Short mmCIF file of N, CA and C in Angstrom, two decimals:
data_model
loop_
_atom_site.label_atom_id
_atom_site.label_comp_id
_atom_site.label_asym_id
_atom_site.label_seq_id
_atom_site.Cartn_x
_atom_site.Cartn_y
_atom_site.Cartn_z
N MET A 1 166.93 11.86 17.22
CA MET A 1 165.72 10.80 17.27
C MET A 1 165.37 10.96 16.18
N THR A 2 164.85 10.15 15.22
CA THR A 2 164.32 10.21 13.91
C THR A 2 163.13 10.07 14.00
N ARG A 3 162.22 10.49 13.04
CA ARG A 3 160.63 10.42 13.29
C ARG A 3 160.34 8.72 12.48
N LYS A 4 159.51 8.29 12.45
CA LYS A 4 158.82 7.45 11.23
C LYS A 4 158.27 7.85 10.70
N SER A 5 158.03 7.45 9.36
CA SER A 5 156.93 7.94 8.25
C SER A 5 156.00 7.11 8.71
N THR A 6 154.71 7.75 8.52
CA THR A 6 153.86 7.06 8.81
C THR A 6 152.46 7.47 7.01
N SER A 7 151.75 6.03 6.91
CA SER A 7 150.72 6.44 6.42
C SER A 7 149.38 6.93 6.83
N PRO A 8 148.67 7.19 5.45
CA PRO A 8 147.33 8.54 6.01
C PRO A 8 146.81 7.70 7.06
N ALA A 9 146.65 6.17 7.25
CA ALA A 9 146.05 5.42 7.97
C ALA A 9 146.92 5.70 9.55
N GLY A 10 147.97 6.18 9.49
CA GLY A 10 149.01 6.24 11.13
C GLY A 10 149.92 4.96 11.19
N GLU A 11 150.03 4.02 9.94
CA GLU A 11 150.64 3.00 9.70
C GLU A 11 152.24 3.08 8.87
N PRO A 12 153.11 2.33 9.57
CA PRO A 12 154.35 2.72 8.34
C PRO A 12 154.21 2.63 7.11
N ASN A 13 155.01 3.31 6.24
CA ASN A 13 154.72 3.71 5.30
C ASN A 13 155.25 1.89 4.27
N ALA A 14 154.69 1.04 3.36
CA ALA A 14 155.59 0.15 2.87
C ALA A 14 156.70 0.14 1.85
N ASP A 15 157.13 1.67 1.52
CA ASP A 15 158.51 1.87 1.05
C ASP A 15 159.55 1.47 2.13
N ARG A 16 159.43 1.60 3.67
CA ARG A 16 160.75 1.59 4.15
C ARG A 16 160.32 0.12 4.89
N ARG A 17 159.39 0.12 5.61
CA ARG A 17 159.25 -1.35 5.77
C ARG A 17 158.53 -2.52 5.72
N GLY A 18 158.62 -2.48 4.05
CA GLY A 18 157.56 -3.28 3.74
C GLY A 18 156.07 -3.20 3.90
N PRO A 19 155.30 -3.79 3.16
CA PRO A 19 153.53 -3.25 3.15
C PRO A 19 152.97 -3.75 4.46
N ASP A 20 152.23 -3.00 4.64
CA ASP A 20 151.57 -2.74 6.36
C ASP A 20 150.50 -3.36 6.02
N ARG A 21 149.45 -3.31 7.30
CA ARG A 21 148.24 -4.14 7.07
C ARG A 21 147.12 -3.56 5.87
N ILE A 22 147.40 -2.34 5.32
CA ILE A 22 146.34 -1.98 4.92
C ILE A 22 146.75 -2.46 2.99
N ASP A 23 148.13 -2.57 2.70
CA ASP A 23 148.83 -2.50 1.81
C ASP A 23 148.53 -4.23 1.53
N ARG A 24 148.53 -4.96 2.50
CA ARG A 24 148.52 -6.42 2.50
C ARG A 24 147.41 -6.84 2.60
N LYS A 25 146.44 -5.99 2.53
CA LYS A 25 144.73 -6.26 2.23
C LYS A 25 144.22 -5.89 0.66
N LEU A 26 145.24 -4.61 0.44
CA LEU A 26 145.10 -4.20 -0.86
C LEU A 26 145.58 -5.31 -1.78
N LEU A 27 146.83 -5.81 -1.53
CA LEU A 27 147.44 -6.83 -2.51
C LEU A 27 146.76 -8.72 -2.73
N ALA A 28 145.79 -8.63 -1.26
CA ALA A 28 145.06 -9.98 -1.63
C ALA A 28 144.40 -9.78 -2.36
N ARG A 29 143.73 -8.30 -2.22
CA ARG A 29 142.33 -8.37 -2.74
C ARG A 29 142.45 -8.06 -4.59
N LEU A 30 143.48 -7.69 -4.54
CA LEU A 30 144.17 -7.46 -5.92
C LEU A 30 144.41 -8.47 -6.87
N GLN A 31 144.82 -9.87 -5.95
CA GLN A 31 145.37 -11.21 -6.42
C GLN A 31 144.21 -11.38 -7.30
N GLN A 32 142.92 -11.51 -6.09
CA GLN A 32 141.65 -11.72 -6.57
C GLN A 32 141.00 -11.42 -7.93
N ASP A 33 141.24 -10.43 -8.13
CA ASP A 33 140.42 -9.19 -9.16
C ASP A 33 141.39 -8.18 -9.56
N GLY A 34 142.35 -8.56 -10.40
CA GLY A 34 143.37 -7.38 -11.11
C GLY A 34 142.39 -6.12 -11.63
N ARG A 35 141.54 -6.43 -11.91
CA ARG A 35 140.49 -5.46 -12.41
C ARG A 35 139.57 -4.60 -11.27
N ALA A 36 139.28 -4.83 -10.15
CA ALA A 36 138.80 -4.29 -9.28
C ALA A 36 139.05 -2.74 -9.41
N ALA A 37 137.85 -1.71 -9.61
CA ALA A 37 137.70 -0.71 -9.29
C ALA A 37 138.68 0.23 -8.20
N VAL A 38 139.21 1.09 -8.08
CA VAL A 38 139.82 1.56 -7.12
C VAL A 38 139.11 2.18 -5.97
N SER A 39 138.09 2.90 -6.23
CA SER A 39 136.61 2.95 -5.35
C SER A 39 136.10 1.66 -4.97
N HIS A 40 135.99 0.47 -5.09
CA HIS A 40 135.79 -0.58 -4.59
C HIS A 40 136.66 -1.11 -3.48
N LEU A 41 138.17 -1.04 -4.14
CA LEU A 41 139.31 -1.38 -3.12
C LEU A 41 139.11 -0.09 -1.76
N ALA A 42 139.06 1.17 -1.90
CA ALA A 42 139.18 2.21 -1.44
C ALA A 42 137.99 1.90 0.13
N ARG A 43 136.97 1.36 -0.77
CA ARG A 43 135.66 1.03 0.60
C ARG A 43 135.93 -0.12 1.36
N GLU A 44 136.86 -1.37 0.72
CA GLU A 44 136.98 -2.17 1.52
C GLU A 44 138.28 -2.10 2.63
N VAL A 45 139.07 -1.20 1.81
CA VAL A 45 140.00 -0.72 3.14
C VAL A 45 140.06 -0.09 4.02
N ASN A 46 138.94 0.63 3.83
CA ASN A 46 138.33 2.24 4.86
C ASN A 46 139.14 3.21 4.55
N LEU A 47 139.69 3.40 3.21
CA LEU A 47 140.31 4.96 2.62
C LEU A 47 139.52 5.52 1.63
N THR A 48 139.78 6.74 1.41
CA THR A 48 139.22 7.38 0.27
C THR A 48 140.17 6.83 -1.10
N VAL A 49 139.88 7.37 -2.37
CA VAL A 49 140.33 6.91 -3.51
C VAL A 49 141.64 7.14 -3.64
N THR A 50 141.73 8.49 -3.39
CA THR A 50 143.20 8.94 -3.80
C THR A 50 144.44 8.31 -2.95
N PRO A 51 144.19 8.06 -1.39
CA PRO A 51 145.11 7.20 -0.78
C PRO A 51 145.35 5.91 -1.51
N THR A 52 144.33 5.59 -1.61
CA THR A 52 144.19 3.94 -1.93
C THR A 52 144.92 3.91 -3.56
N LEU A 53 144.47 4.71 -4.29
CA LEU A 53 145.26 4.98 -5.46
C LEU A 53 146.31 5.08 -5.64
N GLU A 54 147.28 5.61 -4.71
CA GLU A 54 148.78 6.16 -3.89
C GLU A 54 149.19 4.84 -3.48
N ARG A 55 148.65 3.92 -3.00
CA ARG A 55 149.53 3.25 -2.47
C ARG A 55 149.13 1.62 -3.30
N VAL A 56 148.40 2.03 -4.06
CA VAL A 56 148.60 0.56 -5.49
C VAL A 56 149.62 0.97 -6.05
N ARG A 57 150.04 2.59 -6.69
CA ARG A 57 150.95 2.81 -7.12
C ARG A 57 152.20 2.79 -6.61
N ARG A 58 152.41 2.74 -5.72
CA ARG A 58 153.55 2.80 -4.86
C ARG A 58 153.88 1.21 -4.62
N LEU A 59 152.63 0.24 -4.48
CA LEU A 59 153.18 -1.03 -4.75
C LEU A 59 153.44 -1.70 -5.91
N GLU A 60 153.22 -0.84 -7.16
CA GLU A 60 153.78 -1.70 -8.32
C GLU A 60 154.93 -1.02 -7.95
N SER A 61 155.37 0.27 -7.86
CA SER A 61 156.91 0.89 -8.44
C SER A 61 157.65 0.06 -7.42
N ALA A 62 157.23 -0.30 -6.37
CA ALA A 62 158.44 -0.83 -5.34
C ALA A 62 158.56 -2.71 -5.85
N GLY A 63 157.56 -2.92 -6.90
CA GLY A 63 157.89 -4.15 -7.26
C GLY A 63 157.03 -5.31 -6.54
N TYR A 64 156.14 -4.98 -5.76
CA TYR A 64 155.26 -5.84 -5.19
C TYR A 64 154.02 -6.68 -6.15
N ILE A 65 153.54 -5.64 -7.14
CA ILE A 65 152.93 -5.90 -7.98
C ILE A 65 153.53 -5.99 -9.14
N GLU A 66 153.96 -7.05 -9.93
CA GLU A 66 154.47 -7.10 -10.99
C GLU A 66 153.80 -7.27 -12.44
N GLY A 67 152.61 -7.02 -12.65
CA GLY A 67 151.37 -6.60 -13.74
C GLY A 67 150.35 -7.35 -13.34
N TYR A 68 149.43 -7.42 -14.33
CA TYR A 68 148.15 -7.56 -14.39
C TYR A 68 148.03 -8.19 -15.74
N PHE A 69 147.08 -9.65 -15.41
CA PHE A 69 146.88 -10.61 -16.55
C PHE A 69 145.48 -11.27 -16.58
N ALA A 70 144.50 -11.31 -17.37
CA ALA A 70 143.84 -12.33 -17.93
C ALA A 70 144.52 -13.91 -17.52
N ARG A 71 143.24 -14.73 -17.18
CA ARG A 71 143.61 -16.16 -17.11
C ARG A 71 143.17 -16.65 -18.28
N LEU A 72 143.73 -17.48 -18.95
CA LEU A 72 142.94 -17.99 -20.21
C LEU A 72 142.79 -19.45 -20.06
N ASN A 73 141.89 -19.70 -20.89
CA ASN A 73 141.37 -21.20 -20.69
C ASN A 73 142.16 -21.92 -21.86
N PRO A 74 143.34 -22.83 -21.29
CA PRO A 74 144.31 -23.31 -22.51
C PRO A 74 143.62 -24.63 -23.41
N ALA A 75 142.40 -24.68 -23.07
CA ALA A 75 141.59 -25.77 -23.63
C ALA A 75 140.80 -25.19 -24.94
N MET A 76 140.23 -24.42 -24.85
CA MET A 76 139.61 -23.25 -25.47
C MET A 76 140.20 -23.07 -26.35
N LEU A 77 141.86 -22.48 -26.45
CA LEU A 77 142.82 -22.51 -27.21
C LEU A 77 143.15 -23.46 -28.13
N GLY A 78 142.77 -24.85 -27.56
CA GLY A 78 143.77 -25.87 -28.59
C GLY A 78 144.84 -26.00 -27.48
N LEU A 79 145.25 -26.12 -26.99
CA LEU A 79 146.26 -26.19 -25.99
C LEU A 79 146.13 -26.99 -24.64
N GLY A 80 145.37 -28.11 -24.98
CA GLY A 80 145.25 -29.18 -23.82
C GLY A 80 146.17 -30.10 -23.32
N LEU A 81 147.37 -29.97 -24.01
CA LEU A 81 148.63 -30.96 -23.26
C LEU A 81 149.57 -30.43 -22.37
N LEU A 82 149.55 -30.81 -21.06
CA LEU A 82 150.55 -29.76 -20.17
C LEU A 82 151.73 -30.56 -19.93
N ALA A 83 152.43 -30.81 -19.63
CA ALA A 83 153.53 -31.48 -19.45
C ALA A 83 154.64 -30.67 -18.56
N TYR A 84 155.53 -31.75 -17.73
CA TYR A 84 156.59 -30.71 -17.08
C TYR A 84 157.63 -31.80 -17.17
N VAL A 85 158.72 -31.02 -17.27
CA VAL A 85 159.89 -31.86 -18.43
C VAL A 85 161.24 -31.42 -17.15
N GLU A 86 161.99 -32.38 -16.79
CA GLU A 86 163.27 -32.61 -16.11
C GLU A 86 164.13 -32.60 -17.04
N VAL A 87 165.28 -31.49 -16.86
CA VAL A 87 166.32 -31.44 -17.81
C VAL A 87 167.43 -31.32 -17.35
N SER A 88 168.29 -32.43 -17.78
CA SER A 88 169.76 -32.51 -16.97
C SER A 88 170.86 -31.76 -18.07
N LEU A 89 171.86 -30.94 -18.08
CA LEU A 89 172.97 -31.04 -18.75
C LEU A 89 173.89 -31.40 -18.51
N ASP A 90 174.93 -31.33 -19.57
CA ASP A 90 176.14 -32.43 -19.67
C ASP A 90 177.07 -31.79 -18.50
N ARG A 91 176.88 -30.62 -18.59
CA ARG A 91 177.73 -29.66 -17.99
C ARG A 91 177.22 -28.61 -17.21
N THR A 92 177.70 -28.27 -15.90
CA THR A 92 176.98 -27.48 -15.04
C THR A 92 177.94 -26.00 -14.93
N THR A 93 178.32 -25.38 -15.99
CA THR A 93 178.88 -24.17 -16.24
C THR A 93 178.32 -22.97 -16.40
N PRO A 94 178.85 -21.69 -16.06
CA PRO A 94 177.91 -20.42 -16.63
C PRO A 94 177.45 -20.35 -17.66
N ASP A 95 178.28 -20.47 -19.13
CA ASP A 95 177.82 -20.41 -20.13
C ASP A 95 176.69 -21.77 -20.76
N ALA A 96 176.80 -22.85 -20.04
CA ALA A 96 175.72 -24.12 -20.66
C ALA A 96 174.48 -23.56 -20.04
N PHE A 97 174.42 -23.16 -18.78
CA PHE A 97 173.33 -22.27 -17.91
C PHE A 97 172.36 -21.14 -18.77
N GLU A 98 173.62 -20.42 -19.16
CA GLU A 98 173.38 -19.29 -19.96
C GLU A 98 172.72 -19.36 -21.47
N ARG A 99 173.36 -20.50 -21.89
CA ARG A 99 173.06 -20.95 -23.06
C ARG A 99 171.12 -21.73 -22.86
N PHE A 100 171.20 -22.69 -22.22
CA PHE A 100 169.92 -23.07 -21.70
C PHE A 100 168.68 -22.28 -21.85
N LYS A 101 168.88 -21.37 -20.77
CA LYS A 101 168.17 -20.18 -20.42
C LYS A 101 167.93 -19.46 -21.46
N GLN A 102 168.11 -19.12 -22.41
CA GLN A 102 168.48 -17.80 -23.55
C GLN A 102 167.29 -18.77 -24.71
N VAL A 103 167.60 -20.51 -24.70
CA VAL A 103 166.88 -21.04 -25.99
C VAL A 103 165.27 -21.11 -25.22
N MET A 104 165.31 -21.42 -23.87
CA MET A 104 164.07 -21.22 -23.22
C MET A 104 162.98 -19.68 -23.02
N LEU A 105 163.75 -19.40 -23.10
CA LEU A 105 163.14 -17.62 -23.13
C LEU A 105 162.75 -17.44 -24.09
N ALA A 106 162.98 -17.78 -25.24
CA ALA A 106 162.90 -17.79 -26.93
C ALA A 106 161.42 -18.55 -27.24
N HIS A 107 161.16 -19.53 -26.58
CA HIS A 107 159.89 -20.66 -26.76
C HIS A 107 158.66 -20.52 -26.07
N ASP A 108 157.68 -19.84 -26.60
CA ASP A 108 156.15 -19.58 -26.06
C ASP A 108 155.54 -20.83 -25.17
N GLU A 109 155.99 -21.85 -26.18
CA GLU A 109 155.61 -23.36 -25.23
C GLU A 109 156.18 -23.34 -23.69
N VAL A 110 157.12 -22.89 -23.18
CA VAL A 110 157.54 -22.71 -22.22
C VAL A 110 156.81 -22.03 -21.31
N MET A 111 156.42 -22.33 -20.49
CA MET A 111 155.55 -21.10 -19.38
C MET A 111 156.16 -21.28 -18.24
N GLU A 112 156.94 -22.31 -17.54
CA GLU A 112 157.66 -21.73 -16.70
C GLU A 112 159.49 -22.25 -16.93
N CYS A 113 160.36 -21.81 -16.10
CA CYS A 113 161.46 -22.72 -16.49
C CYS A 113 162.11 -22.36 -15.04
N HIS A 114 162.66 -23.52 -14.69
CA HIS A 114 163.33 -23.02 -13.25
C HIS A 114 164.74 -24.14 -13.08
N MET A 115 165.72 -23.39 -12.78
CA MET A 115 166.89 -24.17 -12.42
C MET A 115 166.73 -24.43 -10.78
N VAL A 116 167.11 -25.66 -11.09
CA VAL A 116 166.43 -26.57 -9.64
C VAL A 116 167.93 -27.48 -8.68
N ALA A 117 167.79 -27.50 -7.90
CA ALA A 117 169.08 -28.37 -6.96
C ALA A 117 168.31 -29.69 -6.74
N GLY A 118 169.08 -30.61 -7.22
CA GLY A 118 168.70 -31.97 -6.74
C GLY A 118 169.57 -32.87 -8.15
N GLY A 119 168.97 -33.80 -8.61
CA GLY A 119 169.18 -34.63 -9.49
C GLY A 119 169.09 -33.98 -10.72
N PHE A 120 168.42 -33.39 -11.42
CA PHE A 120 168.50 -32.32 -12.60
C PHE A 120 168.56 -31.14 -12.15
N ASP A 121 168.82 -30.47 -13.53
CA ASP A 121 169.26 -29.26 -13.81
C ASP A 121 168.08 -28.09 -13.73
N TYR A 122 166.80 -28.44 -14.72
CA TYR A 122 166.08 -27.42 -14.76
C TYR A 122 164.56 -28.15 -14.85
N LEU A 123 163.68 -27.79 -14.26
CA LEU A 123 162.10 -28.18 -14.39
C LEU A 123 161.43 -27.43 -15.06
N LEU A 124 160.87 -27.48 -16.64
CA LEU A 124 160.08 -26.53 -17.46
C LEU A 124 158.47 -27.13 -17.37
N LYS A 125 157.43 -26.39 -17.23
CA LYS A 125 156.04 -26.46 -17.48
C LYS A 125 156.23 -26.07 -18.82
N VAL A 126 155.38 -26.72 -19.55
CA VAL A 126 155.19 -26.66 -20.82
C VAL A 126 153.65 -27.06 -21.40
N ARG A 127 153.22 -26.26 -22.24
CA ARG A 127 152.33 -26.22 -22.72
C ARG A 127 151.84 -26.17 -24.07
N VAL A 128 151.00 -27.62 -24.84
CA VAL A 128 151.47 -27.60 -26.68
C VAL A 128 149.86 -28.24 -26.70
N ARG A 129 149.65 -28.35 -28.14
CA ARG A 129 148.22 -28.72 -28.80
C ARG A 129 147.93 -30.16 -28.36
N ASP A 130 148.89 -31.39 -28.73
CA ASP A 130 148.84 -32.65 -28.56
C ASP A 130 150.22 -33.36 -28.19
N MET A 131 150.21 -34.45 -28.56
CA MET A 131 151.46 -34.98 -28.34
C MET A 131 152.36 -35.25 -29.60
N GLU A 132 151.46 -35.07 -30.54
CA GLU A 132 152.85 -35.03 -31.91
C GLU A 132 153.32 -33.44 -31.60
N SER A 133 152.61 -32.25 -31.33
CA SER A 133 153.54 -30.86 -30.90
C SER A 133 154.36 -31.24 -29.89
N TYR A 134 154.43 -32.02 -28.90
CA TYR A 134 155.17 -32.18 -27.96
C TYR A 134 156.15 -33.12 -28.21
N ARG A 135 156.21 -33.95 -29.24
CA ARG A 135 157.18 -34.62 -29.88
C ARG A 135 157.92 -33.77 -30.30
N ARG A 136 157.65 -33.05 -31.42
CA ARG A 136 158.22 -31.73 -32.07
C ARG A 136 158.92 -31.07 -31.38
N PHE A 137 158.36 -30.39 -30.56
CA PHE A 137 158.99 -29.29 -29.65
C PHE A 137 160.13 -29.88 -28.56
N LEU A 138 160.12 -31.08 -28.18
CA LEU A 138 161.01 -32.09 -27.51
C LEU A 138 162.50 -32.28 -28.57
N GLY A 139 161.96 -32.34 -29.74
CA GLY A 139 163.23 -32.77 -30.43
C GLY A 139 163.53 -31.41 -30.87
N ASP A 140 163.05 -30.63 -31.61
CA ASP A 140 163.39 -29.30 -32.01
C ASP A 140 163.78 -28.24 -31.51
N ARG A 141 163.05 -28.22 -30.16
CA ARG A 141 163.37 -27.15 -29.19
C ARG A 141 164.27 -27.61 -27.97
N ILE A 142 164.27 -28.27 -27.08
CA ILE A 142 164.85 -29.13 -26.25
C ILE A 142 166.05 -29.85 -26.27
N ALA A 143 165.72 -30.69 -27.01
CA ALA A 143 167.06 -31.73 -27.09
C ALA A 143 168.26 -31.21 -28.20
N SER A 144 167.83 -30.60 -28.75
CA SER A 144 168.86 -29.96 -29.86
C SER A 144 169.57 -28.73 -29.27
N VAL A 145 169.32 -28.56 -27.94
CA VAL A 145 170.18 -27.45 -27.37
C VAL A 145 171.37 -28.09 -26.71
N ARG A 146 172.39 -27.73 -27.35
CA ARG A 146 173.93 -28.07 -27.20
C ARG A 146 174.02 -28.05 -25.44
N GLY A 147 174.61 -29.30 -24.95
CA GLY A 147 174.61 -29.35 -23.45
C GLY A 147 173.49 -30.37 -22.83
N VAL A 148 172.14 -30.00 -23.38
CA VAL A 148 171.53 -31.07 -22.84
C VAL A 148 171.94 -32.39 -22.90
N GLN A 149 171.82 -33.39 -21.91
CA GLN A 149 172.32 -35.06 -21.58
C GLN A 149 170.72 -35.77 -21.58
N GLN A 150 169.94 -35.12 -21.24
CA GLN A 150 168.99 -36.07 -21.07
C GLN A 150 167.25 -35.04 -20.22
N THR A 151 166.38 -36.16 -20.80
CA THR A 151 164.98 -35.33 -20.24
C THR A 151 164.25 -36.51 -19.52
N HIS A 152 163.43 -36.31 -18.97
CA HIS A 152 162.18 -37.11 -18.21
C HIS A 152 161.08 -36.08 -18.46
N THR A 153 159.83 -36.86 -19.04
CA THR A 153 158.65 -35.93 -19.25
C THR A 153 157.84 -36.28 -18.53
N TYR A 154 156.92 -35.68 -17.50
CA TYR A 154 155.76 -36.12 -16.96
C TYR A 154 154.58 -35.30 -17.58
N PHE A 155 153.38 -36.12 -18.16
CA PHE A 155 152.41 -35.43 -18.62
C PHE A 155 151.33 -35.45 -17.70
N VAL A 156 150.70 -34.20 -17.49
CA VAL A 156 149.28 -34.01 -16.69
C VAL A 156 148.56 -34.64 -17.19
N MET A 157 147.72 -35.48 -16.59
CA MET A 157 146.73 -36.23 -16.94
C MET A 157 145.11 -35.38 -16.01
N GLU A 158 145.25 -34.79 -15.01
CA GLU A 158 144.42 -33.75 -14.89
C GLU A 158 144.89 -32.47 -13.57
N GLU A 159 144.54 -31.47 -14.10
CA GLU A 159 144.87 -30.51 -13.29
C GLU A 159 144.13 -30.44 -11.94
N VAL A 160 144.71 -30.58 -10.91
CA VAL A 160 143.73 -30.50 -9.66
C VAL A 160 143.79 -28.81 -9.29
N LYS A 161 144.97 -28.57 -9.09
CA LYS A 161 144.76 -26.86 -8.78
C LYS A 161 145.97 -26.23 -9.50
N SER A 162 145.57 -25.02 -9.99
CA SER A 162 146.34 -24.23 -10.71
C SER A 162 146.02 -22.92 -10.11
N THR A 163 147.05 -22.50 -9.80
CA THR A 163 146.79 -20.89 -9.26
C THR A 163 147.97 -20.00 -9.52
N HIS A 164 147.98 -18.57 -9.43
CA HIS A 164 149.13 -17.76 -9.55
C HIS A 164 149.13 -17.09 -8.01
N LYS A 165 148.11 -17.66 -7.30
CA LYS A 165 148.13 -16.78 -6.11
C LYS A 165 148.86 -16.98 -5.15
N ILE A 166 149.55 -15.97 -4.29
CA ILE A 166 150.77 -16.16 -3.19
C ILE A 166 149.86 -15.69 -1.84
N VAL A 167 149.79 -16.35 -0.91
CA VAL A 167 149.55 -16.64 0.10
C VAL A 167 149.88 -14.84 0.97
N VAL A 168 149.62 -13.62 0.99
CA VAL A 168 150.08 -12.36 1.58
C VAL A 168 149.97 -12.77 3.11
N PRO A 169 151.29 -12.70 3.38
CA PRO A 169 151.31 -12.28 5.14
C PRO A 169 150.26 -11.30 5.70
N GLU A 170 149.93 -11.87 6.89
CA GLU A 170 148.75 -10.91 7.32
C GLU A 170 149.59 -10.31 8.40
#
């Protein structure tokens, strides 16, 4: 008979069965404010500081928390044009995918790059200064990649909702 490993609160440890109820509360809270003091987190989950800090470190090392960042205002930085770009390649081979991937990873204007299933191969989220900057980016960075067959661009007129928040299951 094997004994289950439990947390200080008597719940299964996150590294064996996934995050427990307290871990999920910590994940949800850290999404709201990644700079929250461990002492505040501890009070919110009814633990002392040491086990709370241990849980956060365990969630980081297990990969549940990938990092912390500041959310910047793109308009204040002169990067007011947001576009989504559909990209179709002329062939869907591993080397064509790898070539396109490496080029996109090298350009900071590309905020997100997703290989998708459907009528095109990649969906990009691109942020630049203005239409002229986008035209240069499209011609110099995307269309010049060997294998790019076609692109379709959708310019964002209004950002209704933009978040990094993931719903943490209870």
